């Protein structure tokens, strides 16, 4: 197997790794968007629930109902904080995926340049070989014509 063929095989493997890293980066981006949407939904739900309390001001609230309302708001606030933590984790995961993708892409690009250089080197060798064969054939033909009476 020629050096060029070996390099092309490795280039294919490196390209596949870069593609997988890009897909993972995209998947994590989507995950981050979903987590951010969940946070927005929780925040909207809290605002709506809080609005119910102020909207029902005409109806007096006893101490038990107020306690339950406040406890529920606290649970929503805890869920919001937990979701913010989840978003921070996914953002870190996204940064790692981005770094991995950049690293794999850089390696694949560098190997692609090596393959291109080897391809050019091989083409030059082939041209030299063909030129050498053509020169040899021309020399034989010239010698054959000279030796003819």
PDB file of C-alpha atoms in Angstrom:
ATOM      1  CA  UNK A   1       0.000   0.000   0.000  1.00  0.00           C
ATOM      2  CA  UNK A   2       1.436   3.353  -0.994  1.00  0.00           C
ATOM      3  CA  UNK A   3       2.072   6.136   1.459  1.00  0.00           C
ATOM      4  CA  UNK A   4      -0.689   8.177  -0.184  1.00  0.00           C
ATOM      5  CA  UNK A   5      -3.245   5.376   0.229  1.00  0.00           C
ATOM      6  CA  UNK A   6      -2.302   4.942   3.886  1.00  0.00           C
ATOM      7  CA  UNK A   7      -2.594   8.672   4.497  1.00  0.00           C
ATOM      8  CA  UNK A   8      -5.969   8.784   2.729  1.00  0.00           C
ATOM      9  CA  UNK A   9      -7.215   5.975   4.958  1.00  0.00           C
ATOM     10  CA  UNK A  10      -6.143   7.856   8.075  1.00  0.00           C
ATOM     11  CA  UNK A  11      -7.639  11.049   6.628  1.00  0.00           C
ATOM     12  CA  UNK A  12     -10.984   9.271   6.265  1.00  0.00           C
ATOM     13  CA  UNK A  13     -10.873   8.103   9.866  1.00  0.00           C
ATOM     14  CA  UNK A  14      -9.980  11.598  11.089  1.00  0.00           C
ATOM     15  CA  UNK A  15     -12.762  13.094   8.984  1.00  0.00           C
ATOM     16  CA  UNK A  16     -15.234  10.655  10.523  1.00  0.00           C
ATOM     17  CA  UNK A  17     -14.095  11.639  14.018  1.00  0.00           C
ATOM     18  CA  UNK A  18     -14.526  15.322  13.164  1.00  0.00           C
ATOM     19  CA  UNK A  19     -18.011  14.618  11.786  1.00  0.00           C
ATOM     20  CA  UNK A  20     -18.993  12.748  14.949  1.00  0.00           C
ATOM     21  CA  UNK A  21     -17.674  15.600  17.090  1.00  0.00           C
ATOM     22  CA  UNK A  22     -19.693  18.096  15.015  1.00  0.00           C
ATOM     23  CA  UNK A  23     -22.849  16.013  15.436  1.00  0.00           C
ATOM     24  CA  UNK A  24     -22.268  15.818  19.195  1.00  0.00           C
ATOM     25  CA  UNK A  25     -21.775  19.581  19.336  1.00  0.00           C
ATOM     26  CA  UNK A  26     -25.077  20.057  17.502  1.00  0.00           C
ATOM     27  CA  UNK A  27     -26.850  17.614  19.792  1.00  0.00           C
ATOM     28  CA  UNK A  28     -25.634  19.443  22.896  1.00  0.00           C
ATOM     29  CA  UNK A  29     -26.685  22.785  21.378  1.00  0.00           C
ATOM     30  CA  UNK A  30     -30.197  21.399  20.948  1.00  0.00           C
ATOM     31  CA  UNK A  31     -30.138  20.100  24.516  1.00  0.00           C
ATOM     32  CA  UNK A  32     -29.182  23.566  25.764  1.00  0.00           C
ATOM     33  CA  UNK A  33     -32.057  25.132  23.844  1.00  0.00           C
ATOM     34  CA  UNK A  34     -34.478  22.640  25.368  1.00  0.00           C
ATOM     35  CA  UNK A  35     -33.188  23.330  28.872  1.00  0.00           C
ATOM     36  CA  UNK A  36     -33.528  27.073  28.310  1.00  0.00           C
ATOM     37  CA  UNK A  37     -37.100  26.568  27.104  1.00  0.00           C
ATOM     38  CA  UNK A  38     -37.877  24.592  30.260  1.00  0.00           C
ATOM     39  CA  UNK A  39     -36.549  27.462  32.360  1.00  0.00           C
ATOM     40  CA  UNK A  40     -38.723  29.938  30.473  1.00  0.00           C
ATOM     41  CA  UNK A  41     -41.755  27.711  31.007  1.00  0.00           C
ATOM     42  CA  UNK A  42     -41.083  27.512  34.739  1.00  0.00           C
ATOM     43  CA  UNK A  43     -40.640  31.264  34.956  1.00  0.00           C
ATOM     44  CA  UNK A  44     -43.872  31.843  33.030  1.00  0.00           C
ATOM     45  CA  UNK A  45     -45.723  29.384  35.232  1.00  0.00           C
ATOM     46  CA  UNK A  46     -44.447  31.163  38.348  1.00  0.00           C
ATOM     47  CA  UNK A  47     -45.504  34.547  36.987  1.00  0.00           C
ATOM     48  CA  UNK A  48     -48.962  33.206  36.108  1.00  0.00           C
ATOM     49  CA  UNK A  49     -49.376  31.594  39.521  1.00  0.00           C
ATOM     50  CA  UNK A  50     -48.189  34.761  41.262  1.00  0.00           C
ATOM     51  CA  UNK A  51     -50.634  36.716  39.103  1.00  0.00           C
ATOM     52  CA  UNK A  52     -53.480  34.573  40.355  1.00  0.00           C
ATOM     53  CA  UNK A  53     -52.800  35.703  43.899  1.00  0.00           C
ATOM     54  CA  UNK A  54     -52.879  39.358  42.997  1.00  0.00           C
ATOM     55  CA  UNK A  55     -55.772  38.781  40.607  1.00  0.00           C
ATOM     56  CA  UNK A  56     -57.881  37.165  43.303  1.00  0.00           C
ATOM     57  CA  UNK A  57     -57.387  40.109  45.675  1.00  0.00           C
ATOM     58  CA  UNK A  58     -61.148  40.551  45.895  1.00  0.00           C
ATOM     59  CA  UNK A  59     -61.333  37.175  47.582  1.00  0.00           C
ATOM     60  CA  UNK A  60     -59.654  37.151  51.000  1.00  0.00           C
ATOM     61  CA  UNK A  61     -57.055  34.461  51.578  1.00  0.00           C
ATOM     62  CA  UNK A  62     -56.905  32.673  54.881  1.00  0.00           C
ATOM     63  CA  UNK A  63     -53.600  31.827  56.552  1.00  0.00           C
ATOM     64  CA  UNK A  64     -53.614  28.169  55.412  1.00  0.00           C
ATOM     65  CA  UNK A  65     -54.186  29.085  51.788  1.00  0.00           C
ATOM     66  CA  UNK A  66     -51.512  31.787  51.961  1.00  0.00           C
ATOM     67  CA  UNK A  67     -49.079  29.293  53.517  1.00  0.00           C
ATOM     68  CA  UNK A  68     -49.802  26.726  50.779  1.00  0.00           C
ATOM     69  CA  UNK A  69     -49.444  29.400  48.122  1.00  0.00           C
ATOM     70  CA  UNK A  70     -46.086  30.528  49.505  1.00  0.00           C
ATOM     71  CA  UNK A  71     -44.878  26.933  49.824  1.00  0.00           C
ATOM     72  CA  UNK A  72     -45.811  26.269  46.209  1.00  0.00           C
ATOM     73  CA  UNK A  73     -44.010  29.434  45.073  1.00  0.00           C
ATOM     74  CA  UNK A  74     -40.940  28.259  46.999  1.00  0.00           C
ATOM     75  CA  UNK A  75     -41.108  24.880  45.218  1.00  0.00           C
ATOM     76  CA  UNK A  76     -41.342  26.631  41.860  1.00  0.00           C
ATOM     77  CA  UNK A  77     -38.393  28.855  42.806  1.00  0.00           C
ATOM     78  CA  UNK A  78     -36.388  25.759  43.755  1.00  0.00           C
ATOM     79  CA  UNK A  79     -37.266  24.152  40.415  1.00  0.00           C
ATOM     80  CA  UNK A  80     -36.157  27.335  38.624  1.00  0.00           C
ATOM     81  CA  UNK A  81     -32.821  27.310  40.452  1.00  0.00           C
ATOM     82  CA  UNK A  82     -32.359  23.627  39.703  1.00  0.00           C
ATOM     83  CA  UNK A  83     -33.079  24.327  36.034  1.00  0.00           C
ATOM     84  CA  UNK A  84     -30.526  27.149  36.023  1.00  0.00           C
ATOM     85  CA  UNK A  85     -27.989  24.687  37.416  1.00  0.00           C
ATOM     86  CA  UNK A  86     -28.902  22.224  34.682  1.00  0.00           C
ATOM     87  CA  UNK A  87     -28.356  24.950  32.093  1.00  0.00           C
ATOM     88  CA  UNK A  88     -24.917  25.747  33.543  1.00  0.00           C
ATOM     89  CA  UNK A  89     -23.968  22.061  33.300  1.00  0.00           C
ATOM     90  CA  UNK A  90     -25.135  21.816  29.699  1.00  0.00           C
ATOM     91  CA  UNK A  91     -23.275  25.039  28.838  1.00  0.00           C
ATOM     92  CA  UNK A  92     -20.086  23.473  30.203  1.00  0.00           C
ATOM     93  CA  UNK A  93     -20.805  20.319  28.227  1.00  0.00           C
ATOM     94  CA  UNK A  94     -21.332  22.474  25.137  1.00  0.00           C
ATOM     95  CA  UNK A  95     -17.956  24.149  25.614  1.00  0.00           C
ATOM     96  CA  UNK A  96     -16.267  20.756  25.915  1.00  0.00           C
ATOM     97  CA  UNK A  97     -18.064  19.527  22.787  1.00  0.00           C
ATOM     98  CA  UNK A  98     -17.048  22.711  20.924  1.00  0.00           C
ATOM     99  CA  UNK A  99     -13.409  22.259  21.956  1.00  0.00           C
ATOM    100  CA  UNK A 100     -13.470  18.591  20.914  1.00  0.00           C
ATOM    101  CA  UNK A 101     -15.010  19.461  17.564  1.00  0.00           C
ATOM    102  CA  UNK A 102     -12.423  22.209  16.940  1.00  0.00           C
ATOM    103  CA  UNK A 103      -9.609  19.861  17.882  1.00  0.00           C
ATOM    104  CA  UNK A 104     -10.826  17.050  15.633  1.00  0.00           C
ATOM    105  CA  UNK A 105     -11.494  19.457  12.757  1.00  0.00           C
ATOM    106  CA  UNK A 106      -8.014  20.987  13.129  1.00  0.00           C
ATOM    107  CA  UNK A 107      -6.405  17.547  13.064  1.00  0.00           C
ATOM    108  CA  UNK A 108      -8.432  16.477  10.040  1.00  0.00           C
ATOM    109  CA  UNK A 109      -7.578  19.710   8.208  1.00  0.00           C
ATOM    110  CA  UNK A 110      -3.872  19.325   8.994  1.00  0.00           C
ATOM    111  CA  UNK A 111      -3.883  15.732   7.786  1.00  0.00           C
ATOM    112  CA  UNK A 112      -5.764  16.841   4.678  1.00  0.00           C
ATOM    113  CA  UNK A 113      -2.889  19.210   3.891  1.00  0.00           C
ATOM    114  CA  UNK A 114      -0.383  16.388   4.347  1.00  0.00           C
ATOM    115  CA  UNK A 115      -2.432  14.202   1.998  1.00  0.00           C
ATOM    116  CA  UNK A 116      -2.567  17.000  -0.583  1.00  0.00           C
ATOM    117  CA  UNK A 117       1.208  17.449  -0.363  1.00  0.00           C
ATOM    118  CA  UNK A 118       1.757  13.719  -0.748  1.00  0.00           C
ATOM    119  CA  UNK A 119      -0.642  13.665  -3.712  1.00  0.00           C
ATOM    120  CA  UNK A 120       1.350  16.475  -5.367  1.00  0.00           C
ATOM    121  CA  UNK A 121       4.633  14.707  -4.619  1.00  0.00           C
ATOM    122  CA  UNK A 122       3.325  11.496  -6.108  1.00  0.00           C
ATOM    123  CA  UNK A 123       2.069  13.353  -9.204  1.00  0.00           C
ATOM    124  CA  UNK A 124       5.516  14.949  -9.668  1.00  0.00           C
ATOM    125  CA  UNK A 125       7.195  11.536  -9.339  1.00  0.00           C
ATOM    126  CA  UNK A 126       4.802  10.097 -11.905  1.00  0.00           C
ATOM    127  CA  UNK A 127       5.464  13.000 -14.283  1.00  0.00           C
ATOM    128  CA  UNK A 128       9.223  12.509 -13.898  1.00  0.00           C
ATOM    129  CA  UNK A 129       8.849   8.778 -14.545  1.00  0.00           C
ATOM    130  CA  UNK A 130       6.721   9.392 -17.641  1.00  0.00           C
ATOM    131  CA  UNK A 131       9.150  12.058 -18.870  1.00  0.00           C
ATOM    132  CA  UNK A 132      12.063   9.680 -18.302  1.00  0.00           C
ATOM    133  CA  UNK A 133      10.272   6.938 -20.265  1.00  0.00           C
ATOM    134  CA  UNK A 134       9.465   9.382 -23.075  1.00  0.00           C
ATOM    135  CA  UNK A 135      13.079  10.603 -23.173  1.00  0.00           C
ATOM    136  CA  UNK A 136      14.348   7.021 -23.256  1.00  0.00           C
ATOM    137  CA  UNK A 137      11.959   6.124 -26.083  1.00  0.00           C
ATOM    138  CA  UNK A 138      12.968   9.226 -28.041  1.00  0.00           C
ATOM    139  CA  UNK A 139      16.649   8.384 -27.548  1.00  0.00           C
ATOM    140  CA  UNK A 140      16.084   4.814 -28.786  1.00  0.00           C
ATOM    141  CA  UNK A 141      14.193   6.050 -31.832  1.00  0.00           C
ATOM    142  CA  UNK A 142      16.933   8.571 -32.585  1.00  0.00           C
ATOM    143  CA  UNK A 143      19.619   5.907 -32.160  1.00  0.00           C
ATOM    144  CA  UNK A 144      17.640   3.486 -34.327  1.00  0.00           C
ATOM    145  CA  UNK A 145      17.324   6.100 -37.139  1.00  0.00           C
ATOM    146  CA  UNK A 146      21.019   6.906 -36.930  1.00  0.00           C
ATOM    147  CA  UNK A 147      21.998   3.287 -37.209  1.00  0.00           C
ATOM    148  CA  UNK A 148      19.880   2.836 -40.357  1.00  0.00           C
ATOM    149  CA  UNK A 149      21.768   2.971 -43.673  1.00  0.00           C
TER     150      UNK A 149
END
